[in-house]
Amino acid sequence: MKKYNAILIGNGTMGKRHRARFESCGVEFVAIYDSKECTVKSPLESLDADFVVIASPASTHYNYVKDFLNRGIPVFVEKPLATTAAEAQELVDLALSKEVPLFVAQSECFNPIFLNFRKQMVAELKMAKRDADGKINLKLEFRREHGYSERCRDVNVALDLMVHDLSMFLTMFKYENVQLENFVNSGDDESWAFLRVVSGEYAGVEACIKVNRNSNKDVRMISASFDDAEYIVSLAKYRGNGEVEHVSDSLDNEHRFFLRLLHGACKDWGRRAAQNAANAVKIAAG
């Protein structure tokens, strides 16, 4: 495997995690930039590498991603891709026009627990009963809650957390078949989205997505209710004391996938994943 050189923008919690995993794959970080640490003395414009990891605050993603794509440098960026629908789509279109890989780190889409759940749901949907109009009666609920944190306060909870669940939902159902029925914000820390699949093979499916980043609970779960069956899955592992244990496979899987993109594999899948990330922002940003 080729040895890659990379740049890291943002050396906080997620920046350190991404760096450690890429280094375990043989990647060497030739420059690390963090506004608090000031570890890079030369201007960003002079930096060059095989790819860049952007884990800076969400409000800075658009400018960084656009700059590196314009320079022809592949981008691995933390979610959300951008903070507005227009900017998110602009970046996806730019990556396509420049033919430069763009990958958004939405790790839940690579969570083996979710991947197994999605596989089960696809099988169930194929056999699901339909009403007289041919619609499927399936109600999904996504819940994501955790306690207050000072991290990611530059964006609201929908762009911080809900994009995870939206991206998972959109790997199961096509964006063009989905309609946003209602969106409720309760301050910066709590939101609900109500979605319906209105056309296509799975018309009739409904989903409620609830997120809260100032909760006394720590929850990451999906429930699915058919007429005659119900499934509930936790996306997190829990220690004996009730604390959440990070599912390392999720990050490992997405890093390996990105490196495959750099090798030239899975190009169509990569383009769809980038568009999925932009579509999640379109819903979350309202």
Coordinates of C-alpha atoms in Angstrom, one line a residue:
M1 CA 0.0 0.0 0.0
K2 CA 1.2 3.5 -0.9
K3 CA 2.4 5.6 2.1
Y4 CA 0.4 8.8 2.2
N5 CA 1.3 12.2 3.6
A6 CA -1.5 14.2 5.2
I7 CA -2.4 17.6 6.7
L8 CA -4.6 17.8 9.8
I9 CA -6.7 20.9 10.3
G10 CA -8.1 20.9 13.9
N11 CA -6.3 18.9 16.6
G12 CA -9.2 18.6 19.1
T13 CA -11.0 15.5 20.2
M14 CA -12.0 14.2 16.7
G15 CA -8.8 15.5 15.1
K16 CA -6.7 13.4 17.5
R17 CA -8.9 10.3 16.9
H18 CA -8.7 10.6 13.1
R19 CA -5.0 11.2 13.3
A20 CA -4.3 8.1 15.4
R21 CA -6.3 5.9 13.2
F22 CA -4.8 7.1 10.0
E23 CA -1.3 6.8 11.5
S24 CA -2.1 3.2 12.4
C25 CA -2.7 2.7 8.6
G26 CA 0.8 4.1 7.8
V27 CA -0.2 7.7 7.1
E28 CA 2.3 10.4 8.1
F29 CA 1.0 13.8 9.1
V30 CA 3.4 16.4 7.7
A31 CA 1.6 19.4 9.1
I32 CA -0.9 19.8 12.0
Y33 CA -2.8 23.1 12.3
D34 CA -4.9 24.1 15.3
S35 CA -5.9 27.6 16.2
K36 CA -5.2 27.0 19.9
E37 CA -1.9 25.2 19.4
C38 CA -0.5 27.1 16.4
T39 CA 1.6 24.1 15.5
V40 CA 2.0 25.2 11.8
K41 CA 4.1 28.3 11.2
S42 CA 3.9 28.4 7.4
P43 CA 0.6 29.6 5.8
L44 CA -1.9 26.9 4.8
E45 CA -1.7 28.0 1.2
S46 CA 1.9 26.7 1.1
L47 CA 1.0 23.2 2.5
D48 CA 0.8 20.2 0.2
A49 CA 0.0 16.6 0.8
D50 CA -1.8 13.5 -0.5
F51 CA -5.0 14.5 1.5
V52 CA -6.2 16.7 4.3
V53 CA -8.2 15.9 7.4
I54 CA -10.5 18.7 8.5
A55 CA -11.7 18.4 12.1
S56 CA -12.0 22.1 12.9
P57 CA -15.2 23.7 14.1
A58 CA -18.2 23.1 11.8
S59 CA -18.5 26.7 10.9
T60 CA -15.1 26.6 9.3
H61 CA -15.6 23.5 7.2
Y62 CA -16.9 25.2 4.0
N63 CA -14.0 27.5 3.6
Y64 CA -11.4 24.8 4.3
V65 CA -13.0 22.2 2.1
K66 CA -13.4 24.6 -0.8
D67 CA -9.8 25.8 -0.6
F68 CA -8.3 22.3 -0.6
L69 CA -10.7 21.0 -3.3
N70 CA -9.7 23.9 -5.6
R71 CA -6.1 23.0 -5.0
G72 CA -6.8 19.4 -6.1
I73 CA -6.2 17.9 -2.6
P74 CA -8.5 15.1 -1.5
V75 CA -10.6 16.0 1.6
F76 CA -11.7 14.0 4.6
V77 CA -13.9 16.3 6.7
E78 CA -15.8 15.8 9.9
K79 CA -19.6 16.2 9.8
P80 CA -21.4 18.4 9.0
L81 CA -20.0 19.0 5.5
A82 CA -21.2 22.7 5.7
T83 CA -23.7 24.7 7.7
T84 CA -26.1 25.6 4.8
A85 CA -27.8 23.5 2.1
A86 CA -26.4 25.7 -0.7
E87 CA -22.8 25.5 0.6
A88 CA -23.0 21.7 1.1
Q89 CA -24.2 21.1 -2.4
E90 CA -21.6 23.5 -3.8
L91 CA -18.8 21.5 -2.3
V92 CA -20.2 18.2 -3.7
D93 CA -20.5 19.8 -7.1
L94 CA -17.0 21.2 -6.8
A95 CA -15.5 17.8 -5.9
L96 CA -17.2 16.3 -8.9
S97 CA -16.1 19.0 -11.3
K98 CA -12.5 18.8 -10.0
E99 CA -12.6 15.0 -9.8
V100 CA -11.2 15.2 -6.3
P101 CA -12.3 12.7 -3.6
L102 CA -14.5 14.3 -0.9
F103 CA -15.4 12.2 2.1
V104 CA -17.6 13.3 5.1
A105 CA -16.9 11.5 8.3
Q106 CA -20.4 10.4 9.3
S107 CA -19.2 7.4 11.3
E108 CA -22.6 6.0 12.2
C109 CA -23.1 4.9 8.6
F110 CA -20.1 2.6 9.1
N111 CA -21.2 1.4 12.5
P112 CA -21.4 -2.4 12.3
I113 CA -24.5 -2.4 14.5
F114 CA -26.3 -0.1 12.1
L115 CA -25.0 -2.0 9.0
N116 CA -26.6 -5.2 10.5
F117 CA -29.8 -3.3 11.3
R118 CA -30.0 -1.9 7.8
K119 CA -29.5 -5.3 6.3
Q120 CA -32.3 -6.6 8.4
M121 CA -34.6 -3.7 7.5
V122 CA -34.0 -4.1 3.8
A123 CA -35.0 -7.8 4.1
E124 CA -38.1 -6.9 6.1
L125 CA -39.2 -4.2 3.7
K126 CA -39.0 -6.6 0.8
M127 CA -41.6 -8.8 2.5
A128 CA -43.6 -6.1 4.3
K129 CA -47.4 -6.0 3.9
R130 CA -48.8 -3.1 1.9
D131 CA -52.1 -1.3 2.2
A132 CA -54.6 -0.8 -0.6
D133 CA -52.5 2.0 -2.1
G134 CA -49.4 -0.2 -2.0
K135 CA -47.8 1.7 0.9
I136 CA -45.8 0.2 3.7
N137 CA -46.7 0.8 7.3
L138 CA -43.3 1.2 9.0
K139 CA -42.6 3.7 11.6
L140 CA -38.9 4.4 12.5
E141 CA -37.7 6.4 15.4
F142 CA -34.1 7.6 15.8
R143 CA -33.0 8.9 19.2
R144 CA -29.7 10.5 20.0
E145 CA -29.1 12.2 23.4
H146 CA -26.2 13.0 25.6
G147 CA -25.2 15.5 28.4
Y148 CA -24.1 19.0 27.9
S149 CA -20.7 19.6 26.4
E150 CA -18.8 22.7 25.3
R151 CA -17.8 20.9 22.1
C152 CA -19.5 21.8 18.8
R153 CA -21.3 24.9 20.2
D154 CA -20.8 26.9 16.9
V155 CA -23.8 25.1 15.3
N156 CA -27.2 24.0 16.5
V157 CA -28.0 20.4 17.6
A158 CA -29.5 19.5 14.2
L159 CA -26.2 20.2 12.4
D160 CA -24.2 18.7 15.3
L161 CA -26.1 15.5 16.0
M162 CA -29.1 15.0 13.7
V163 CA -27.0 14.8 10.6
H164 CA -25.8 11.4 11.9
D165 CA -29.3 10.0 11.9
L166 CA -30.4 11.7 8.7
S167 CA -27.4 10.2 6.9
M168 CA -28.3 6.7 8.2
F169 CA -31.9 7.2 7.1
L170 CA -30.8 8.4 3.7
T171 CA -28.7 5.3 3.1
M172 CA -31.9 3.3 3.4
F173 CA -34.3 5.6 1.5
K174 CA -33.6 7.9 -1.5
Y175 CA -33.5 11.6 -0.7
E176 CA -35.7 12.5 -3.8
N177 CA -38.4 10.1 -2.4
V178 CA -38.4 11.7 1.1
Q179 CA -40.5 14.6 2.3
L180 CA -39.9 16.7 5.5
E181 CA -43.3 16.9 7.2
N182 CA -42.3 18.9 10.2
F183 CA -39.2 20.2 12.0
V184 CA -39.2 21.5 15.6
N185 CA -36.4 23.3 17.4
S186 CA -36.4 23.7 21.1
G187 CA -33.5 26.1 21.5
D188 CA -30.0 25.2 20.3
D189 CA -29.9 21.8 22.1
E190 CA -33.1 19.9 21.2
S191 CA -34.7 19.1 17.8
W192 CA -37.3 16.8 16.2
A193 CA -37.7 16.0 12.5
F194 CA -40.6 14.1 11.0
L195 CA -40.0 12.5 7.6
R196 CA -42.1 10.5 5.2
V197 CA -41.2 8.4 2.2
V198 CA -43.8 9.7 -0.3
S199 CA -42.8 7.9 -3.5
G200 CA -40.7 5.0 -4.8
E201 CA -40.5 1.4 -3.6
Y202 CA -40.8 2.1 0.1
A203 CA -43.6 4.8 0.0
G204 CA -45.5 5.0 3.3
V205 CA -42.5 4.7 5.6
E206 CA -42.4 7.3 8.4
A207 CA -39.5 8.4 10.5
C208 CA -39.2 10.6 13.6
I209 CA -35.7 11.8 14.6
K210 CA -35.1 13.2 18.0
V211 CA -31.8 14.7 19.2
N212 CA -30.9 16.3 22.5
R213 CA -27.4 17.4 23.6
N214 CA -28.4 18.7 27.0
S215 CA -30.0 15.5 28.4
N216 CA -29.6 13.5 31.5
K217 CA -29.5 10.4 29.4
D218 CA -27.0 8.9 27.0
V219 CA -28.9 7.3 24.2
R220 CA -28.2 6.3 20.6
M221 CA -30.9 4.0 19.3
I222 CA -33.2 3.1 16.4
S223 CA -36.6 1.5 16.7
A224 CA -38.7 0.1 13.8
S225 CA -42.4 -0.8 14.2
F226 CA -44.2 -2.8 11.5
D227 CA -47.8 -4.0 11.9
D228 CA -46.7 -7.3 13.4
A229 CA -43.2 -6.8 14.6
E230 CA -40.9 -4.3 16.3
Y231 CA -37.2 -4.0 16.4
I232 CA -35.1 -1.9 18.8
V233 CA -31.3 -1.5 18.4
S234 CA -28.8 0.5 20.4
L235 CA -26.0 1.9 18.3
A236 CA -23.7 2.2 21.4
K237 CA -22.1 -0.3 23.6
Y238 CA -22.4 0.3 27.4
R239 CA -19.9 -0.4 30.1
G240 CA -21.0 -2.0 33.4
N241 CA -21.3 1.5 35.0
G242 CA -23.7 2.6 32.3
E243 CA -21.2 4.8 30.4
V244 CA -21.1 4.6 26.7
E245 CA -18.1 2.7 25.1
H246 CA -17.1 4.1 21.7
V247 CA -17.5 1.6 18.9
S248 CA -14.1 1.8 17.4
D249 CA -15.0 -0.2 14.3
S250 CA -17.1 2.7 13.0
L251 CA -14.1 5.0 12.7
D252 CA -11.8 2.2 11.5
N253 CA -14.3 1.3 8.8
E254 CA -14.6 4.8 7.5
H255 CA -10.9 5.4 7.5
R256 CA -10.3 2.3 5.5
F257 CA -13.0 3.2 3.1
F258 CA -11.4 6.7 2.5
L259 CA -8.0 5.1 1.8
R260 CA -9.7 2.9 -0.8
L261 CA -11.1 6.0 -2.4
L262 CA -7.6 7.4 -2.6
H263 CA -6.5 4.2 -4.3
G264 CA -9.2 4.8 -7.0
A265 CA -11.7 2.2 -5.8
C266 CA -15.4 2.7 -5.0
K267 CA -15.6 6.0 -6.9
D268 CA -19.4 5.8 -7.5
W269 CA -20.0 4.8 -3.9
G270 CA -17.9 7.7 -2.7
R271 CA -19.8 10.2 -4.8
R272 CA -23.1 8.8 -3.4
A273 CA -21.8 9.1 0.1
A274 CA -20.7 12.7 -0.4
Q275 CA -24.1 13.5 -1.8
N276 CA -25.8 11.8 1.1
A277 CA -23.8 14.0 3.5
A278 CA -25.0 17.1 1.6
N279 CA -28.6 15.9 1.6
A280 CA -28.4 15.4 5.4
V281 CA -27.3 19.1 5.7
K282 CA -30.2 20.2 3.5
I283 CA -32.7 18.7 5.9
A284 CA -30.9 19.6 9.1
A285 CA -30.3 23.2 8.0
G286 CA -34.0 23.7 7.1

